[in-house]
Structures are given as C-alpha cells and as structure tokens.
Short mmCIF file of C-alpha atoms in Angstrom, two decimals:
data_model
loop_
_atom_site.label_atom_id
_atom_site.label_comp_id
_atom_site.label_asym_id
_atom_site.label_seq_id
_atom_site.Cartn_x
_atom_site.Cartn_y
_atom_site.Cartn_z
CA UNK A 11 95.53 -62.40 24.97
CA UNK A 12 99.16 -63.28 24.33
CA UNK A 13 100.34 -61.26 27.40
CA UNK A 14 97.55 -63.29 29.31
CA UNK A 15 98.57 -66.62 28.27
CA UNK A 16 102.30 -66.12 28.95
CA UNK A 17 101.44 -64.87 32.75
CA UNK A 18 98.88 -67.97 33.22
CA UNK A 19 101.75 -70.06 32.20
CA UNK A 20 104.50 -68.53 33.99
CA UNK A 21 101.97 -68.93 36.89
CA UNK A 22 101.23 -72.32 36.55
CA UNK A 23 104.57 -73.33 35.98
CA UNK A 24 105.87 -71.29 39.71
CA UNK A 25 103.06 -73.44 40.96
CA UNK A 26 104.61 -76.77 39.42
CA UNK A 27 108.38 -75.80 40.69
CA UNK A 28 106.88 -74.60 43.92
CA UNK A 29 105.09 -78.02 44.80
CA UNK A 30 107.24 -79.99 43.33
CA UNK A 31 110.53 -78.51 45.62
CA UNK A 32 108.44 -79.60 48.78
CA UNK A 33 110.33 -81.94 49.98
CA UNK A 34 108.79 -84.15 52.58
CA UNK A 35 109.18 -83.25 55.95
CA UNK A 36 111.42 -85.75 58.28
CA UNK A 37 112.06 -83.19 61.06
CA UNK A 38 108.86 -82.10 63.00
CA UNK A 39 106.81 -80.33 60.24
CA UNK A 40 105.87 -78.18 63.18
CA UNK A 41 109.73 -77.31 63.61
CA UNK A 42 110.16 -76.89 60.12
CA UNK A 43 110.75 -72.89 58.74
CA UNK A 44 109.46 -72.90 55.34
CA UNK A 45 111.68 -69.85 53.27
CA UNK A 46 109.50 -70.64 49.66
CA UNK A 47 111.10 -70.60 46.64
CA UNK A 48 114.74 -69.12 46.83
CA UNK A 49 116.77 -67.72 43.97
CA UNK A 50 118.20 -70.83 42.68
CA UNK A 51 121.92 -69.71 43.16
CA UNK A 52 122.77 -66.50 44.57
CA UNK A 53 126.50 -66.29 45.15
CA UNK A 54 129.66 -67.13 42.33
CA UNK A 55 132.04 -69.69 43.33
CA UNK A 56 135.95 -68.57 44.04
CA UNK A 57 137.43 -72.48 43.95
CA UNK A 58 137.64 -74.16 40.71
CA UNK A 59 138.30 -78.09 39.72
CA UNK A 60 142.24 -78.75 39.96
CA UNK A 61 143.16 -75.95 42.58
CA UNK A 62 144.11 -76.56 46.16
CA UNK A 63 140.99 -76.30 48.29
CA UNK A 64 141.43 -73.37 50.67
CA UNK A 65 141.90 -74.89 54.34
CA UNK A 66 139.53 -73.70 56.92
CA UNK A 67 139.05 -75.14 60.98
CA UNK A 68 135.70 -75.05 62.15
CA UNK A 69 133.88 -75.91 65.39
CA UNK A 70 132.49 -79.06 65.18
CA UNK A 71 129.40 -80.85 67.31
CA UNK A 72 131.80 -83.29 68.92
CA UNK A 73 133.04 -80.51 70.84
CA UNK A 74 137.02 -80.87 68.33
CA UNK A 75 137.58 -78.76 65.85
CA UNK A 76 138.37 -79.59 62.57
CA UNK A 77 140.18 -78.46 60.11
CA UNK A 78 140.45 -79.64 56.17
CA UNK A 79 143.88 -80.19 56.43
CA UNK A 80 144.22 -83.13 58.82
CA UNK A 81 142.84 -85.05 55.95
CA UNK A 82 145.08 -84.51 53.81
CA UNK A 83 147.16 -87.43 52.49
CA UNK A 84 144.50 -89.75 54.39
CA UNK A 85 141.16 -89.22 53.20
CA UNK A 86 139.14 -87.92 50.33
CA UNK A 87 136.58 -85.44 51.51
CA UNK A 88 133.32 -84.48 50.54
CA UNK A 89 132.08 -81.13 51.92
CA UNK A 90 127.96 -80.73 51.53
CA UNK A 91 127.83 -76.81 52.50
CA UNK A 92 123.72 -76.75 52.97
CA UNK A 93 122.09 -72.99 53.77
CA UNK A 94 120.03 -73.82 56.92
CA UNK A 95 119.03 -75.64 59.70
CA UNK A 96 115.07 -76.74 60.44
CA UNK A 97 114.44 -75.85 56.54
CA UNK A 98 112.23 -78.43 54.09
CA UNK A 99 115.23 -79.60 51.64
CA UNK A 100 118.12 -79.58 53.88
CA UNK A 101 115.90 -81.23 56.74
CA UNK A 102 115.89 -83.72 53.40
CA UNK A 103 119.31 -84.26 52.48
CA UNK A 104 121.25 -85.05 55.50
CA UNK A 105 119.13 -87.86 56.57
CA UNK A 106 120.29 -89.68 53.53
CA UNK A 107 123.66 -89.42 53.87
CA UNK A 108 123.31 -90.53 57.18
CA UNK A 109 122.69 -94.12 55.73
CA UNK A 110 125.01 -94.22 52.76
CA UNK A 111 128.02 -94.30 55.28
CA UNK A 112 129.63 -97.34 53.22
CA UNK A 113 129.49 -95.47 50.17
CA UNK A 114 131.62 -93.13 51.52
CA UNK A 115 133.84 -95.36 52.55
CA UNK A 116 134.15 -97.51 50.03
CA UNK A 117 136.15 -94.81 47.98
CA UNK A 118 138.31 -93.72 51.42
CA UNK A 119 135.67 -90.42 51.56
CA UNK A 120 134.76 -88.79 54.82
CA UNK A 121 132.30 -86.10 54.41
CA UNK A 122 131.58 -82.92 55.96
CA UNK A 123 128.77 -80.86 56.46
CA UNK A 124 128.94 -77.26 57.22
CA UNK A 125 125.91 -75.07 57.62
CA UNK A 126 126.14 -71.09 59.05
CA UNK A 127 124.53 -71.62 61.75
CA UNK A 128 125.36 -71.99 65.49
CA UNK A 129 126.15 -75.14 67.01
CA UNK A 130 123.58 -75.24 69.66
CA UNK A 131 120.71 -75.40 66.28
CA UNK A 132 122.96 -77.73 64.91
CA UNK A 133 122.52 -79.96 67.52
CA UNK A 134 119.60 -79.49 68.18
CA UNK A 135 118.39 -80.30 64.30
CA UNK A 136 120.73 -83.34 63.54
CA UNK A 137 119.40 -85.07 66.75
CA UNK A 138 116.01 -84.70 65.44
CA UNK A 139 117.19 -86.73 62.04
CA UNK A 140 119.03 -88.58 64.22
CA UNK A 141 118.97 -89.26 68.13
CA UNK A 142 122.88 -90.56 67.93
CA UNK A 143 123.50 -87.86 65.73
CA UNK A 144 125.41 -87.89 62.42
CA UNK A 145 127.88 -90.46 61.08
CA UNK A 146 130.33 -87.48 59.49
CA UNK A 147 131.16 -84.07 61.06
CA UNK A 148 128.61 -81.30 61.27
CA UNK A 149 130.79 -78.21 61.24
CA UNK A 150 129.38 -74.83 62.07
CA UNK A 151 130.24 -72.01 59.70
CA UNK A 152 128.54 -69.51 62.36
CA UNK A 153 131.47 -66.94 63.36
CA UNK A 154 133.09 -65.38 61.63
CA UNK A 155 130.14 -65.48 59.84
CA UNK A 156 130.05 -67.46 56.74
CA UNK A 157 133.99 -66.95 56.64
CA UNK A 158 134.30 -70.41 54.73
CA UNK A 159 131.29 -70.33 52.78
CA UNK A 160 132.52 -66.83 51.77
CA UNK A 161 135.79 -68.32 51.05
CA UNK A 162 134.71 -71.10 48.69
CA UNK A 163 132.36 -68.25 46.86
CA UNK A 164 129.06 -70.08 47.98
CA UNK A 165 127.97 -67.27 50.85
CA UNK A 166 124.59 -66.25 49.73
CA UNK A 167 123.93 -62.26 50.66
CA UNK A 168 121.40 -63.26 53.17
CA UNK A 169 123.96 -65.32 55.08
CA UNK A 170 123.56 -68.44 54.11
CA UNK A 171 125.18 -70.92 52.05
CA UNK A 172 124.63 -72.33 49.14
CA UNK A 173 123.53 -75.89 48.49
CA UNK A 174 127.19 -77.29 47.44
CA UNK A 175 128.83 -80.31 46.73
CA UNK A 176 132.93 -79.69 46.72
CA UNK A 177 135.08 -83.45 46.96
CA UNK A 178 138.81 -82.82 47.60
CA UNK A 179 141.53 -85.61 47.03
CA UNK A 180 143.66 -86.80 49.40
CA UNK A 181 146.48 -84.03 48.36
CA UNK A 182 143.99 -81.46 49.03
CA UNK A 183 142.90 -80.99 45.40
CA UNK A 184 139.51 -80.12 44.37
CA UNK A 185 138.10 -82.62 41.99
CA UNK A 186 134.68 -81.74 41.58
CA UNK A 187 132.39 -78.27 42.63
CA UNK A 188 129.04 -78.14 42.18
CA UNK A 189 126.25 -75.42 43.36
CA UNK A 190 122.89 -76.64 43.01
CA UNK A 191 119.28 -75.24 42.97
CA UNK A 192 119.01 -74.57 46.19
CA UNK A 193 115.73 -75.44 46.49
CA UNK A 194 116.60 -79.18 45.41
CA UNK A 195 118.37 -81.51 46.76
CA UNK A 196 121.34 -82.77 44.77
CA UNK A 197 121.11 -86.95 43.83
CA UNK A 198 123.49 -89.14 45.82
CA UNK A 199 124.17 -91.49 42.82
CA UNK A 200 126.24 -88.08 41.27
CA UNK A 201 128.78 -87.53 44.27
CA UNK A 202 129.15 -91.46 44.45
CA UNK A 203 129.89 -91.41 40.73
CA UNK A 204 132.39 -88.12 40.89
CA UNK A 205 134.18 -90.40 44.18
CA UNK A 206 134.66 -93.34 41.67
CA UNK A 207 136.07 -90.83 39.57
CA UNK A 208 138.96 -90.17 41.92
CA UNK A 209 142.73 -91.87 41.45
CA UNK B 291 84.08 -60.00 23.99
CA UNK B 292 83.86 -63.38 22.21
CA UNK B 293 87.88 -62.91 23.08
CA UNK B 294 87.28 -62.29 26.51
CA UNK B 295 85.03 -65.69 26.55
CA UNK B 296 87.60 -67.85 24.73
CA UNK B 297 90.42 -66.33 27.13
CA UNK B 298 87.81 -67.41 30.39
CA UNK B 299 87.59 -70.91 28.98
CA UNK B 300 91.42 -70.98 27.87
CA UNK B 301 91.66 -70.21 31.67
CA UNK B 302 89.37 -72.46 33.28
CA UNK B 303 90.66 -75.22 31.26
CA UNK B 304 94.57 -74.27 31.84
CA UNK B 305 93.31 -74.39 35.76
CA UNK B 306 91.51 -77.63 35.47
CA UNK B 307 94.72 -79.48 33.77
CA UNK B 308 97.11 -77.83 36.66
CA UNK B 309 94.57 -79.40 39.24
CA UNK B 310 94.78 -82.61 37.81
CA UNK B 311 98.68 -82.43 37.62
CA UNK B 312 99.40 -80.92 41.14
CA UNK B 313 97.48 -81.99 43.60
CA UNK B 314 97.66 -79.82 47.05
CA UNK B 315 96.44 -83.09 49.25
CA UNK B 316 97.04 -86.87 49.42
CA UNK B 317 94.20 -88.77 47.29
CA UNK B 318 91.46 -89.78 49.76
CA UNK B 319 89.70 -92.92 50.25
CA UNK B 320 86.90 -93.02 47.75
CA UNK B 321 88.45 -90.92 45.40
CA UNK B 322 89.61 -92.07 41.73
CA UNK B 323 93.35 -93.18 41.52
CA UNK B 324 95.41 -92.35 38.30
CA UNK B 325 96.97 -94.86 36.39
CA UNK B 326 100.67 -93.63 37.25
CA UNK B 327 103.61 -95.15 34.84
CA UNK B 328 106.01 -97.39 36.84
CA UNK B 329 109.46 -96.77 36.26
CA UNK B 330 111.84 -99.15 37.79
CA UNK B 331 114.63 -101.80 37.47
CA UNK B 332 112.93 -104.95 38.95
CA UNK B 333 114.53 -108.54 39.05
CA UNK B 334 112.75 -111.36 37.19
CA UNK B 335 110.77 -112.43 40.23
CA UNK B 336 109.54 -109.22 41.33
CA UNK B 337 107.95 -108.76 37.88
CA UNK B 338 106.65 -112.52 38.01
CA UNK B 339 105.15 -111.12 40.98
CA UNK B 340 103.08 -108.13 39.63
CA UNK B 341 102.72 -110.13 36.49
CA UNK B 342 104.78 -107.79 34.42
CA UNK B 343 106.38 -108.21 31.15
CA UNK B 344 109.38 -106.55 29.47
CA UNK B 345 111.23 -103.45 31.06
CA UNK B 346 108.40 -101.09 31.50
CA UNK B 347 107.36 -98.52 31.62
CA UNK B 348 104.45 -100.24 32.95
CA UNK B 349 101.24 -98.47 34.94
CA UNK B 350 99.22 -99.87 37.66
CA UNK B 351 96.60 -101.22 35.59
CA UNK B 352 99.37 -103.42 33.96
CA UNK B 353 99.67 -105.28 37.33
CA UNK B 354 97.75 -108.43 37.90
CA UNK B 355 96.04 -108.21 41.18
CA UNK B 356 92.24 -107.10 42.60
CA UNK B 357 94.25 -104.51 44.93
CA UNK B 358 97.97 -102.61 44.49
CA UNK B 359 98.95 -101.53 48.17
CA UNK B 360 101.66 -98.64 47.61
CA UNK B 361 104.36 -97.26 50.25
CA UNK B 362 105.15 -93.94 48.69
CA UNK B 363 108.90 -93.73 50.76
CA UNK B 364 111.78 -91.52 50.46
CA UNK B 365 115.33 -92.90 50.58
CA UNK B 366 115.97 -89.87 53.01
CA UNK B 367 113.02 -89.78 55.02
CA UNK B 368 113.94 -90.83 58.68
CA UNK B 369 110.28 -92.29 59.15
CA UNK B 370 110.60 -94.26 56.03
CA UNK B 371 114.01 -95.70 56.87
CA UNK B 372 113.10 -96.66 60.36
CA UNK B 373 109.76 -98.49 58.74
CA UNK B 374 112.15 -100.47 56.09
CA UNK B 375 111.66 -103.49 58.47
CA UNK B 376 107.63 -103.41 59.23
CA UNK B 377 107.43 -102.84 55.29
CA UNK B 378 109.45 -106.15 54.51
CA UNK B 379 107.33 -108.29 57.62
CA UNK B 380 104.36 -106.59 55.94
CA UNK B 381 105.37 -108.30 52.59
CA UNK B 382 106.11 -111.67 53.53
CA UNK B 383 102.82 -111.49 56.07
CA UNK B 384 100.50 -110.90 52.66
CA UNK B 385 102.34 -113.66 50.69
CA UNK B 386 102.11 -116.02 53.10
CA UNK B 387 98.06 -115.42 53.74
CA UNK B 388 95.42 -116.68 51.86
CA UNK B 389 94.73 -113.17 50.05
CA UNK B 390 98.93 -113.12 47.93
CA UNK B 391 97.11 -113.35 44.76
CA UNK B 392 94.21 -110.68 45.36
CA UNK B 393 96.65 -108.17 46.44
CA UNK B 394 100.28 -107.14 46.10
CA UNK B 395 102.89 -104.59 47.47
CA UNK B 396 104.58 -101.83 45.80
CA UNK B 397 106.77 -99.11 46.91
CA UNK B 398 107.81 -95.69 45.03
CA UNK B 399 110.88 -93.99 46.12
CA UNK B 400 109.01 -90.29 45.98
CA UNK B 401 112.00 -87.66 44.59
CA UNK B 402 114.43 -90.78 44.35
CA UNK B 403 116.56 -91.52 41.53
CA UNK B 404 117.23 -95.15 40.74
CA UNK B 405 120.62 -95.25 42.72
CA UNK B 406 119.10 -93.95 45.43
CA UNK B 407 115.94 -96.63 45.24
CA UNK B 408 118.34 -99.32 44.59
CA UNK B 409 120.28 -97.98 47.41
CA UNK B 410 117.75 -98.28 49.90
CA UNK B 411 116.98 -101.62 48.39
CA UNK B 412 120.01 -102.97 49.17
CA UNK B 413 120.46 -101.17 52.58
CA UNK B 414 117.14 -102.92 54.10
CA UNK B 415 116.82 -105.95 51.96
CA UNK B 416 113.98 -104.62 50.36
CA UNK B 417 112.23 -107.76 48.33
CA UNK B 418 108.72 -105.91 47.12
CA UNK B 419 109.36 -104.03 43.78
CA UNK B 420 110.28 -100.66 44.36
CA UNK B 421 109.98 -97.77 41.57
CA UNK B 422 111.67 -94.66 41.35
CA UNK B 423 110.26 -91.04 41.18
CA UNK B 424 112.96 -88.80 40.68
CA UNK B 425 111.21 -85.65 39.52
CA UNK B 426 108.55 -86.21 41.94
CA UNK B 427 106.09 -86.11 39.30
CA UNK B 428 104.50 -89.86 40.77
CA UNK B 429 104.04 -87.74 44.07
CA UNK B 430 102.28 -84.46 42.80
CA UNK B 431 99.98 -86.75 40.79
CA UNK B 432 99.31 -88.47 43.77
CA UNK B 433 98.91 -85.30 46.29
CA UNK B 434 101.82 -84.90 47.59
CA UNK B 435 101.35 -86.77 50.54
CA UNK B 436 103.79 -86.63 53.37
CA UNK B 437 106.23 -90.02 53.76
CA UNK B 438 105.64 -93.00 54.40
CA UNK B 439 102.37 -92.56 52.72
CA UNK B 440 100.34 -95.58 51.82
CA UNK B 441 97.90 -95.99 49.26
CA UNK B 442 95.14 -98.98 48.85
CA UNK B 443 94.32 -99.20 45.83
CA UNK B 444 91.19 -101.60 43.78
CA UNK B 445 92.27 -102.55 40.36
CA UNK B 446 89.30 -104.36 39.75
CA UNK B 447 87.09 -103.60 36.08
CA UNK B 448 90.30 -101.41 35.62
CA UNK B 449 88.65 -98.60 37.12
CA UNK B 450 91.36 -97.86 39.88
CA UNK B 451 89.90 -96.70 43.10
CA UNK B 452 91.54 -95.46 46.19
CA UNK B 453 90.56 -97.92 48.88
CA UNK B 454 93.10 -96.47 51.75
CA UNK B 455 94.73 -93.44 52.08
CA UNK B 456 97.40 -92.85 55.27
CA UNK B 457 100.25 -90.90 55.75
CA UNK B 458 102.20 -92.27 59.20
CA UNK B 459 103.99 -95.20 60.22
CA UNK B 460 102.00 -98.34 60.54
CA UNK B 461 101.88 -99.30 64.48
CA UNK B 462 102.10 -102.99 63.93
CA UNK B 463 102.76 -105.22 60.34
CA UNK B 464 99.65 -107.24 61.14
CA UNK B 465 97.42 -105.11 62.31
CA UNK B 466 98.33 -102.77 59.46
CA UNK B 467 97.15 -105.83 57.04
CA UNK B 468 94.15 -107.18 58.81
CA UNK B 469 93.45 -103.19 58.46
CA UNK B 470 93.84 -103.29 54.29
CA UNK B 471 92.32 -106.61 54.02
CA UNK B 472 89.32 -104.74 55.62
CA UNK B 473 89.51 -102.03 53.71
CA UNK B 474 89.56 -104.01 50.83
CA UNK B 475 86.41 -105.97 52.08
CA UNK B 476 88.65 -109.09 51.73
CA UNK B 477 88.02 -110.14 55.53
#
C-alpha cells in the first residue's frame, strides 16, 4: 500500500514537472525537437564568482569572431550558454532577451549567447525567433566541440551545454554563475538584478 | 481485498485530482472555467476597471463584468510580442463600444514573473491589467494552451463558463471583437 502510494505520487508529480516545463512553442512547433525531461544539471562548473573568466573566441553569425576579451575594460557581459537549437525552452528564452535590449544596456551589458551547435542551425533557428536576427551575438560553441562550455564546467556528457547564466565585469571578473534546471528557463528580473549589482 | 478496493479508489481519486490540476488541452468552448486566483500589481485604474479592491489575490469571479476576455501571453513568445499592438487596439475598441461594462480584458503573462509582466507592460504600453503566472500553474489549470491563447469567458450567476476558446493570433482587432461579442450573444 505504502510502496503504491509513494510510486502514484512520484508519478503524478513527473507528470506535474513534465507539463509544467512545456514551454510554449514560438519556433514552428513542427520544427521543434522535443528531448523530455533532462537531468536537471549534468556537468560541475570549473569558474567560480571573483576569478578571471577564462577567454575564449568563437565564430559568430555575423560572419566576426569574437572573443571575451575585446570587452574587457568596455563592457559588462552576460554569457547565456543554452544546450540546443530548435528545442521547447531554449526556443523560449532567447526570444525574450531579444526585447529587453535596454536592460542590457542600461547597466553597460552586452550579452552573449553560445550554444554547441553549428552556425548554419544557428542561423537558421534565430531567424525563425527573429527574421533580423538577434540584437547580441550568437556564438557557436560547435568545434572544437564544446571547448568553452567544457572550459567553464557547463559541457553536459551528451554534448551540450548547460542552461547558464555567467556576467563578467568590465575587468574580466566573474560576478555571478549560475546553472539552472535545464529544463526551465531562468527569470530575466534575476540577471537584471545581479547587473545592478555590478560597481 | 477490502485493501485492494480502498487502494483502487485511493487511485481513481489521486487520478481524478491530477486531471483537474493538469490539463493536457486548452479548455473548450462549452466547457466549465475555474475560478483561477489573479496575482498581479495593477495601478488604481486598472482595478477601478475590473472593479477590484485591495491588492489581491483576487479570482475571476471577483471581477465585475457579464464576460472576462483573457490573452494568456508570454513575455517571450514571438507571436505574443508581435500581437502587443492588436491586443491594446482591441482594448480601447471594447471601451469605446457600447458593450465596456458587459465585458472586460485581461491578460496573464503564462510562466512570467512580475518583472517580466511589468516588463512587457512597459515595452508595448500595455493599459489592460495584466497578471503574472510564474510557475505556470494559471496555464496547466487552464490546459496548457499554446500562446497567445484567448479565453471568453461568462461570469454571469457566478457560474464561469468558457464562451471562446482560440489559440492564434487574431487576424484583425475588430473583427476579433465583433467575433466575442458574438460569441457572447451580445450582438
């Protein structure tokens, strides 16, 4: 009876976390690859708060690289490392950010969002959210393969990253690392209120 | 076996109370509507508006109107940014007609915190009062439904009755309310 109860309520409460992490689609829910529910965090992080960030140059969309460093002494920067393209919560997140441009700016932020996957998807997905395309940098982690995920200790063994918030100060200091679920998105009012946070 | 029985009903009822939290589809026309609580930080004329009182939490039964249309949004939904616009002519098109009184507009931010509602707010000069949803528990009670999503429903007896039931952008604000005021049987 006991043994029952506790698997009807483990059930029931998968079912809960499972419906409740659908996000709602704003890609083509035809275009959308639905992985279920993941193993909230899957990888153990290598940066900590108050140590340089480790620099990295990626390829970007815009056809530059860029590299972490030629920010330094000019902007903050907010790196949102999400695991995959054409999936339910990223599809989710981006779009939002896409909008909140100003807040960014407001506290001298540029943000950057890294994914492991190859440019031409990258592409591809943003200019679904978006037909200009993103307002930040959409860097492409791709090959090596998750060599800065890996690097930051949010490379997931399947080969994705994490779902991770990491803001860096203008000297190249992180100020604030966070991995979350990654089957939920993490609230924009937080990373506004760790930016307002910086000196 | 009188164990086995109480475990079946333990189970049926268990089942019954997960269907009633979670639902798999949007509510349908026809169907009942729950009386969600409304969680929000409204100004002083939005609640003169719904005819609220205090700071909430209020539920939909609280407001004072015959019909509560609802835009369940998402601050990062594409679709639901691009219809910020039709969604504010859609508001001043109802109070400006004949039927302001008999029904009002409401939006819930579904899996949007209250900086991210007040965000969006600001970022599309969003006048109708707007609640927030954060753990998505308004939009499981409410079937998940895909955004925008928007709900009709009658308030009257305070037996609340879903009216209208759409996921998709709206093609034009007026046709969209001659549409609800049909629904409604208002016109």
């Amino acid at each position: 009876m006991r043994r029952l109860s506790v698997h009807m309520l483990c059930v029931s409460v998968l079912a809960l976390v499972l419906f409740a992490g659908q996000a709602m689609a704003v890609v083509d829910p035809a275009q959308l690859f639905n992985p279920g529910h993941l193993k909230p965090v899957d990888s153990t992080l290598k940066v900590a708060v108050g140590e340089p960030a480790p620099d990295f140059t990626l390829p970007s969309l815009s056809g530059e690289p860029v590299s972490l460093s030629q920010y330094r002494g000019k902007k903050n920067v907010v790196i949102t490392f999400v695991p995959a393209a054409f999936t339910p919560v990223c599809s989710d997140q981006w779009p939002g950010y896409n909008i909140a441009r100003e807040l960014f700016e407001m506290h001298d932020a540029i943000m950057l969002g890294i994914t492991t996957d190859n440019l031409p998807s990258l592409y591809a997905w943003t200019h679904q959210m978006a037909p200009e395309g993103l307002w930040f940098p959409v860097l492409s982690d791709f090959w090596p393969h998750g060599a800065v995920a890996a690097a930051y200790g949010v490379l997931r063994p399947e080969g994705v990253s994490e779902r991770a918030i990491i803001i860096i100060d203008r000297q190249g200091i992180i100020r604030y690392a966070a991995v979350s679920d990654i089957n939920v998105r993490p609230e924009l009012g937080n990373i506004i209120n760790q930016l307002e946070l910086l000196p | 076996m009188k164990r086995w029985l109480i475990m079946m009903v333990l189970a049926a009822l268990l089942t019954t109370v997960m269907a009633s939290v979670v639902r798999a589809e949007p509510i349908k026309a026809g169907e009942a509507f729950p009386d969600v609580a409304l969680v929000g930080d409204l100004t002083d004329t939005q609640k003169a508006y719904l005819g609220l009182q205090g700071e909430g939490p209020w539920t939909l039964k609280d407001v004072k109107a015959d019909y509560v249309l609802i835009e369940v949004f998402s601050m990062y939904c594409p679709h639901c940014q691009a219809e910020a616009p039709a969604v504010n002519e859609l508001f001043t098109l109802l109070n400006s007609s004949s039927y302001a009184g008999a029904m009002k507009l409401i939006g819930i931010g579904a899996g949007n915190s209250r900086f991210e509602v007040q965000f969006f707010r600001k970022k599309y000069d969003v006048s109708l009062p707007v609640f927030e949803d954060g753990d998505m528990t308004l939009h499981s009670l409410l079937g998940q439904p895909g955004t925008p999503h928007f709900y009709l429903v009658n308030l009257k007896n305070g037996v609340l009755q879903t009216a209208y039931s759409e996921t998709g952008r709206m093609k034009t604000p007026e046709t969209f309310l001659k549409k609800q005021l049909k629904a409604a049987g208002l016109k």
